[in-house]
Short mmCIF file of C-alpha atoms and ligand atoms in Angstrom, two decimals:
data_model
loop_
_atom_site.label_atom_id
_atom_site.label_comp_id
_atom_site.label_asym_id
_atom_site.label_seq_id
_atom_site.Cartn_x
_atom_site.Cartn_y
_atom_site.Cartn_z
CA MET N 1118 263.05 -157.73 -195.35
CA LYS N 1119 261.25 -157.98 -198.64
CA ARG N 1120 259.21 -161.03 -197.72
CA LEU N 1121 258.67 -162.64 -194.31
CA LEU N 1122 257.02 -166.06 -194.12
CA ILE N 1123 254.90 -166.90 -191.09
CA THR N 1124 253.92 -170.56 -190.85
CA GLY N 1125 251.06 -171.56 -188.57
CA ALA N 1126 249.49 -168.20 -189.41
CA ALA N 1127 245.98 -169.46 -188.59
CA GLY N 1128 247.03 -170.38 -185.05
CA LYS N 1129 247.09 -168.38 -181.83
CA LEU N 1130 250.65 -167.05 -182.09
CA GLY N 1131 250.48 -166.90 -185.90
CA SER N 1132 247.41 -164.65 -185.81
CA MET N 1133 249.12 -162.39 -183.29
CA CYS N 1134 252.32 -162.22 -185.40
CA ARG N 1135 250.26 -161.56 -188.53
CA GLN N 1136 249.03 -158.35 -186.86
CA ARG N 1137 252.18 -157.38 -184.99
CA LEU N 1138 255.10 -158.08 -187.39
CA THR N 1139 253.97 -156.08 -190.42
CA HIS N 1140 256.79 -153.53 -189.91
CA LEU N 1141 259.46 -156.20 -190.47
CA ALA N 1142 258.82 -156.80 -194.18
CA GLU N 1143 257.24 -155.32 -197.29
CA THR N 1144 255.26 -158.50 -197.87
CA MET N 1145 254.02 -161.09 -195.39
CA ARG N 1146 253.53 -164.59 -196.73
CA LEU N 1147 251.12 -166.42 -194.45
CA SER N 1148 250.75 -170.16 -194.39
CA SER N 1149 248.85 -172.84 -192.53
CA ARG N 1150 246.78 -175.85 -193.43
CA SER N 1151 243.72 -174.13 -191.91
CA ASP N 1152 241.72 -171.18 -193.21
CA MET N 1153 243.40 -167.78 -192.85
CA GLY N 1154 240.66 -165.53 -194.24
CA GLU N 1155 241.23 -162.85 -196.87
CA ALA N 1156 244.69 -161.49 -197.73
CA ALA N 1157 245.31 -157.79 -196.99
CA PRO N 1158 247.20 -155.82 -199.71
CA HIS N 1159 250.60 -156.53 -198.08
CA GLU N 1160 249.81 -160.24 -197.58
CA GLU N 1161 250.09 -163.46 -199.59
CA ILE N 1162 248.13 -166.46 -198.35
CA VAL N 1163 249.37 -169.96 -199.12
CA LYS N 1164 247.47 -172.90 -197.69
CA CYS N 1165 249.64 -176.00 -197.44
CA ASP N 1166 250.53 -178.95 -195.26
CA LEU N 1167 254.07 -178.91 -193.87
CA ALA N 1168 254.34 -182.63 -194.61
CA ASP N 1169 254.06 -181.90 -198.36
CA GLY N 1170 257.68 -181.35 -199.45
CA ALA N 1171 256.94 -179.86 -202.91
CA ALA N 1172 254.40 -177.42 -201.45
CA VAL N 1173 256.82 -176.31 -198.73
CA ASP N 1174 259.57 -175.84 -201.31
CA ALA N 1175 257.36 -173.41 -203.26
CA LEU N 1176 256.23 -171.77 -200.02
CA VAL N 1177 259.77 -170.83 -198.94
CA ASP N 1178 260.92 -169.66 -202.38
CA GLY N 1179 261.44 -165.88 -202.33
CA CYS N 1180 261.36 -165.41 -198.53
CA ASP N 1181 264.17 -163.58 -196.65
CA GLY N 1182 263.01 -164.63 -193.21
CA ILE N 1183 260.74 -167.22 -191.61
CA VAL N 1184 258.85 -167.26 -188.33
CA HIS N 1185 258.10 -170.96 -188.06
CA LEU N 1186 255.10 -171.37 -185.80
CA GLY N 1187 253.33 -174.08 -187.80
CA GLY N 1188 253.07 -177.58 -186.47
CA GLN N 1189 251.53 -179.77 -183.80
CA ALA N 1190 251.49 -177.56 -180.71
CA THR N 1191 250.56 -180.07 -177.97
CA GLU N 1192 250.91 -183.79 -177.31
CA SER N 1193 249.29 -186.13 -179.83
CA ASN N 1194 249.86 -189.54 -181.37
CA TRP N 1195 253.14 -190.21 -183.17
CA GLU N 1196 251.70 -190.00 -186.67
CA VAL N 1197 250.37 -186.49 -186.11
CA VAL N 1198 253.52 -185.32 -184.32
CA ARG N 1199 255.78 -186.83 -186.96
CA ASN N 1200 253.94 -185.36 -189.97
CA ALA N 1201 253.91 -181.81 -188.67
CA ASN N 1202 257.05 -181.55 -186.53
CA ILE N 1203 259.51 -184.10 -187.98
CA ASP N 1204 258.67 -184.34 -191.71
CA GLY N 1205 257.46 -180.72 -191.72
CA MET N 1206 260.70 -179.43 -190.18
CA PHE N 1207 262.82 -181.42 -192.62
CA ASN N 1208 260.82 -180.05 -195.55
CA LEU N 1209 261.18 -176.48 -194.28
CA TYR N 1210 264.98 -176.72 -193.85
CA GLU N 1211 265.49 -178.41 -197.20
CA ALA N 1212 263.49 -175.61 -198.82
CA ALA N 1213 265.51 -173.00 -196.89
CA ARG N 1214 268.77 -174.60 -198.06
CA LYS N 1215 267.63 -174.46 -201.68
CA HIS N 1216 266.24 -170.92 -201.50
CA GLY N 1217 268.97 -168.67 -200.13
CA ASN N 1218 269.26 -169.56 -196.42
CA PRO N 1219 266.57 -167.28 -194.91
CA ARG N 1220 266.98 -166.55 -191.19
CA ILE N 1221 264.51 -168.61 -189.13
CA VAL N 1222 262.73 -168.14 -185.80
CA TYR N 1223 261.82 -171.66 -184.73
CA ALA N 1224 259.03 -172.10 -182.19
CA SER N 1225 260.49 -174.79 -179.97
CA THR N 1226 259.06 -175.42 -176.51
CA ASN N 1227 259.72 -175.74 -172.78
CA HIS N 1228 258.62 -179.37 -173.22
CA THR N 1229 262.13 -180.10 -174.56
CA ILE N 1230 263.27 -179.70 -170.93
CA GLY N 1231 260.00 -180.55 -169.18
CA PHE N 1232 261.34 -183.21 -166.80
CA TYR N 1233 263.58 -180.78 -164.92
CA ARG N 1234 262.20 -180.06 -161.45
CA GLN N 1235 260.92 -176.59 -160.78
CA THR N 1236 263.62 -176.28 -158.10
CA GLU N 1237 266.34 -176.55 -160.78
CA ARG N 1238 267.81 -173.60 -162.72
CA ILE N 1239 268.90 -174.38 -166.27
CA ASP N 1240 270.47 -172.62 -169.24
CA ALA N 1241 271.04 -173.19 -172.95
CA ALA N 1242 273.80 -175.75 -172.25
CA SER N 1243 271.64 -177.96 -170.01
CA PRO N 1244 270.88 -181.35 -171.61
CA THR N 1245 267.34 -181.76 -172.95
CA ARG N 1246 264.81 -183.73 -170.89
CA PRO N 1247 261.68 -183.92 -173.08
CA ASP N 1248 258.39 -184.76 -171.41
CA SER N 1249 256.29 -185.97 -174.38
CA LEU N 1250 256.46 -187.13 -178.01
CA TYR N 1251 255.74 -183.47 -178.80
CA GLY N 1252 258.78 -182.44 -176.74
CA VAL N 1253 260.94 -185.07 -178.46
CA SER N 1254 259.86 -183.75 -181.87
CA LYS N 1255 260.94 -180.22 -180.86
CA VAL N 1256 264.33 -181.56 -179.69
CA PHE N 1257 264.63 -183.05 -183.18
CA GLY N 1258 263.80 -179.64 -184.65
CA GLU N 1259 266.53 -177.97 -182.60
CA ALA N 1260 269.04 -180.65 -183.70
CA LEU N 1261 268.01 -180.21 -187.33
CA ALA N 1262 268.44 -176.42 -187.08
CA SER N 1263 271.89 -176.93 -185.54
CA MET N 1264 272.96 -179.27 -188.34
CA TYR N 1265 271.74 -176.93 -191.09
CA HIS N 1266 273.63 -174.10 -189.40
CA ASP N 1267 276.92 -175.99 -189.07
CA LYS N 1268 276.74 -177.51 -192.57
CA PHE N 1269 275.04 -174.80 -194.61
CA GLY N 1270 275.10 -171.60 -192.53
CA ILE N 1271 271.33 -171.27 -192.04
CA GLU N 1272 270.80 -169.14 -188.92
CA THR N 1273 268.00 -170.14 -186.55
CA ALA N 1274 266.83 -168.86 -183.19
CA CYS N 1275 265.46 -171.92 -181.39
CA VAL N 1276 262.99 -170.33 -179.00
CA ARG N 1277 261.90 -172.64 -176.19
CA ILE N 1278 258.61 -170.85 -175.68
CA GLY N 1279 257.24 -171.16 -172.17
CA SER N 1280 253.59 -170.06 -172.17
CA CYS N 1281 252.88 -167.29 -174.66
CA PHE N 1282 249.38 -166.10 -173.83
CA PRO N 1283 247.71 -162.74 -173.21
CA GLN N 1284 248.14 -163.42 -169.47
CA PRO N 1285 249.11 -166.29 -167.14
CA THR N 1286 246.23 -168.69 -166.47
CA ASN N 1287 247.74 -170.89 -163.73
CA HIS N 1288 250.51 -170.76 -161.11
CA ARG N 1289 253.06 -172.61 -163.24
CA MET N 1290 252.86 -169.75 -165.70
CA LEU N 1291 254.21 -167.39 -163.05
CA SER N 1292 257.51 -168.93 -164.20
CA THR N 1293 256.83 -169.82 -167.84
CA TRP N 1294 254.72 -166.90 -169.08
CA MET N 1295 255.91 -164.78 -172.00
CA SER N 1296 253.79 -161.77 -172.96
CA TYR N 1297 252.95 -161.14 -176.59
CA ASP N 1298 254.85 -157.84 -176.35
CA ASP N 1299 258.01 -159.59 -175.14
CA PHE N 1300 257.76 -162.20 -177.90
CA VAL N 1301 257.38 -159.49 -180.56
CA ARG N 1302 260.37 -157.62 -179.08
CA MET N 1303 262.39 -160.86 -179.20
CA ILE N 1304 261.55 -161.51 -182.87
CA GLU N 1305 262.57 -157.93 -183.73
CA CYS N 1306 265.96 -158.50 -182.03
CA ILE N 1307 266.45 -161.84 -183.81
CA PHE N 1308 266.03 -160.25 -187.23
CA ARG N 1309 268.01 -157.12 -186.33
CA VAL N 1310 271.19 -158.68 -184.87
CA PRO N 1311 273.99 -158.79 -187.50
CA VAL N 1312 275.13 -162.34 -186.68
CA LEU N 1313 272.59 -164.67 -185.09
CA GLY N 1314 274.16 -168.13 -185.20
CA CYS N 1315 271.91 -170.90 -183.92
CA PRO N 1316 271.16 -170.10 -180.27
CA ILE N 1317 268.75 -171.68 -177.80
CA ILE N 1318 266.59 -168.94 -176.25
CA TYR N 1319 264.20 -169.48 -173.37
CA GLY N 1320 260.97 -167.70 -174.24
CA ALA N 1321 259.78 -166.16 -170.99
CA SER N 1322 259.14 -162.65 -169.75
CA ALA N 1323 261.19 -161.10 -166.92
CA ASN N 1324 259.35 -163.22 -164.36
CA ASP N 1325 260.49 -163.07 -160.71
CA GLU N 1326 260.16 -166.87 -160.51
CA SER N 1327 261.98 -167.72 -163.74
CA TRP N 1328 263.81 -171.08 -163.95
CA TRP N 1329 265.77 -170.17 -167.07
CA ASP N 1330 269.07 -168.38 -167.62
CA ASN N 1331 269.30 -166.57 -170.97
CA SER N 1332 272.73 -165.02 -170.38
CA SER N 1333 274.20 -166.84 -173.41
CA VAL N 1334 272.01 -164.74 -175.72
CA SER N 1335 272.64 -161.30 -174.20
CA TYR N 1336 274.17 -160.33 -177.58
CA LEU N 1337 270.64 -160.24 -179.02
CA GLY N 1338 269.88 -157.11 -177.00
CA TRP N 1339 266.53 -158.61 -175.98
CA HIS N 1340 265.25 -157.25 -172.69
CA PRO N 1341 261.87 -158.69 -171.73
CA GLN N 1342 259.82 -156.09 -169.91
CA ASP N 1343 256.79 -157.88 -168.50
CA ASN N 1344 256.59 -159.95 -165.32
CA ALA N 1345 254.00 -162.62 -164.51
CA GLU N 1346 254.27 -161.73 -160.83
CA THR N 1347 251.76 -158.92 -161.35
CA TYR N 1348 249.10 -161.63 -161.87
CA ARG N 1349 249.85 -163.68 -158.72
CA GLU N 1350 247.18 -162.20 -156.50
CA ARG N 1351 244.52 -162.58 -159.13
CA LEU N 1352 245.53 -166.24 -159.72
CA ASP N 1353 245.46 -166.92 -155.94
CA ASP N 1354 241.99 -165.39 -155.71
CA GLU N 1355 240.62 -167.23 -158.72
CA MET N 1356 242.31 -170.62 -158.29
CA GLY N 1357 243.48 -170.89 -154.68
CA LYS N 1358 246.99 -172.10 -153.84
CA PRO N 1359 248.21 -174.92 -156.12
CA ASP N 1360 248.69 -178.51 -154.88
CA PRO N 1361 252.48 -178.81 -154.26
CA ASP N 1362 252.45 -182.51 -155.22
CA SER N 1363 250.81 -182.08 -158.63
CA PRO N 1364 252.97 -182.35 -161.78
CA ASN N 1365 252.12 -178.71 -162.47
CA SER N 1366 253.95 -177.77 -159.27
CA ARG N 1367 256.86 -180.24 -159.49
CA PHE N 1368 258.09 -180.33 -163.08
CA GLN N 1369 258.96 -177.52 -165.45
CA GLY N 1370 256.84 -179.16 -168.15
CA GLY N 1371 253.83 -179.41 -165.82
CA GLN N 1372 251.01 -181.78 -166.78
CA PHE N 1373 252.78 -182.96 -169.93
CA THR N 1374 255.06 -185.06 -167.69
CA ALA N 1375 252.08 -187.07 -166.43
CA ALA N 1376 250.45 -187.94 -169.77
CA GLY N 1377 250.84 -191.38 -171.34
CA ILE N 1378 251.48 -192.21 -174.99
CA GLN N 1379 248.51 -191.66 -177.29
CA GLU N 1380 248.10 -194.56 -179.68
CA SER N 1381 247.32 -193.81 -183.35
P1 NAI J 113 248.28 -173.36 -182.66
O1 NAI J 113 247.88 -174.79 -182.54
O2 NAI J 113 247.27 -172.31 -182.31
O3 NAI J 113 248.79 -173.06 -184.13
C1 NAI J 113 249.50 -174.01 -184.87
C2 NAI J 113 249.31 -173.72 -186.35
O4 NAI J 113 250.02 -174.71 -187.10
C3 NAI J 113 247.87 -173.75 -186.82
O5 NAI J 113 247.71 -172.71 -187.75
C4 NAI J 113 247.76 -175.11 -187.55
O6 NAI J 113 246.79 -175.11 -188.56
C5 NAI J 113 249.15 -175.22 -188.11
N1 NAI J 113 249.54 -176.61 -188.42
C6 NAI J 113 249.51 -177.68 -187.60
N2 NAI J 113 249.93 -178.78 -188.26
C7 NAI J 113 250.22 -178.38 -189.52
C8 NAI J 113 250.69 -179.04 -190.69
N3 NAI J 113 250.96 -180.36 -190.68
N4 NAI J 113 250.86 -178.31 -191.80
C9 NAI J 113 250.59 -176.98 -191.84
N5 NAI J 113 250.15 -176.30 -190.77
C10 NAI J 113 249.97 -177.00 -189.63
O7 NAI J 113 249.59 -173.18 -181.76
P2 NAI J 113 250.24 -171.85 -181.14
O8 NAI J 113 249.91 -171.80 -179.70
O9 NAI J 113 249.97 -170.69 -182.00
O10 NAI J 113 251.79 -172.24 -181.21
C11 NAI J 113 252.59 -171.91 -182.34
C12 NAI J 113 253.92 -172.65 -182.22
O11 NAI J 113 254.55 -172.29 -181.00
C13 NAI J 113 253.79 -174.16 -182.22
O12 NAI J 113 254.84 -174.71 -182.99
C14 NAI J 113 253.95 -174.55 -180.77
O13 NAI J 113 254.53 -175.84 -180.64
C15 NAI J 113 254.89 -173.45 -180.26
N6 NAI J 113 254.69 -173.19 -178.84
C16 NAI J 113 253.64 -172.41 -178.41
C17 NAI J 113 253.47 -172.15 -177.07
C18 NAI J 113 252.40 -171.21 -176.59
O14 NAI J 113 252.44 -170.82 -175.43
N7 NAI J 113 251.45 -170.81 -177.43
C19 NAI J 113 254.34 -172.76 -176.06
C20 NAI J 113 255.42 -173.54 -176.62
C21 NAI J 113 255.57 -173.73 -177.95
#
């Protein structure tokens, strides 16, 4: 690609992608509403709020691909969730429609399906069961991506990221963990495949205790190589065995299922 846009570039995954995706494009355009430091020679830095439609329009202009990581990344009150994840998504897709239909990697979440029990096995066709306003906003994002694909041909990979961290930090992540390496490999496949469409992809490594079936996206050629199981003993030693009755042990979305609604 000539220019790849990474939104949320000041965040945890955005900072990682800023370092690890440089081989995918001549120029990286990095955006967030927070400080992103100095631009390297191959970088352009654009500070903007996703809720600002005119700013997002200018941001997307000239980009061949987008890794959309920007937005509210946990539960919050409706105003915050709506600005970043509802209005922000609409602004991004309107800009994409007006500026040449760049291919998009959309950071959705496991909280779109958080109320499934951990005993259930689900795939891309399973109905959503969001566990939070945050989860609902990501369901909206997936629906928006689907509509822009059917109507205008914009291709999006809706990645229901499990837990993308350097390593698992609790027992639930033995199922949900995705290594940084596996996420980078997935993004490479998404931009390499000739026809992407608008698939749902579960973002998890090759974990022994996975709940998610990704067979509908085998055409991507993505083969996760890491496995959270290698951390089990260390987690047992550090944390002891988890309480089987806690939300973190019962529901796929973990603690998010137990939280109330935050008032503005
Ligand atoms: P983060 O909170 O570290 O980064 C989010 C970024 O978005 C920050 O740079 C923040 O400044 C920016 N942002 C927030 N609201 C904004 C707005 N209104 N306008 C412009 N920028 C805004 O989150 P993280 O962990 O890097 O996650 C990235 C994406 O991946 C998020 O969309 C999150 O929902 C999704 N995700 C991440 C998971 C993980 O394990 N890290 C799990 C599931 C989903």
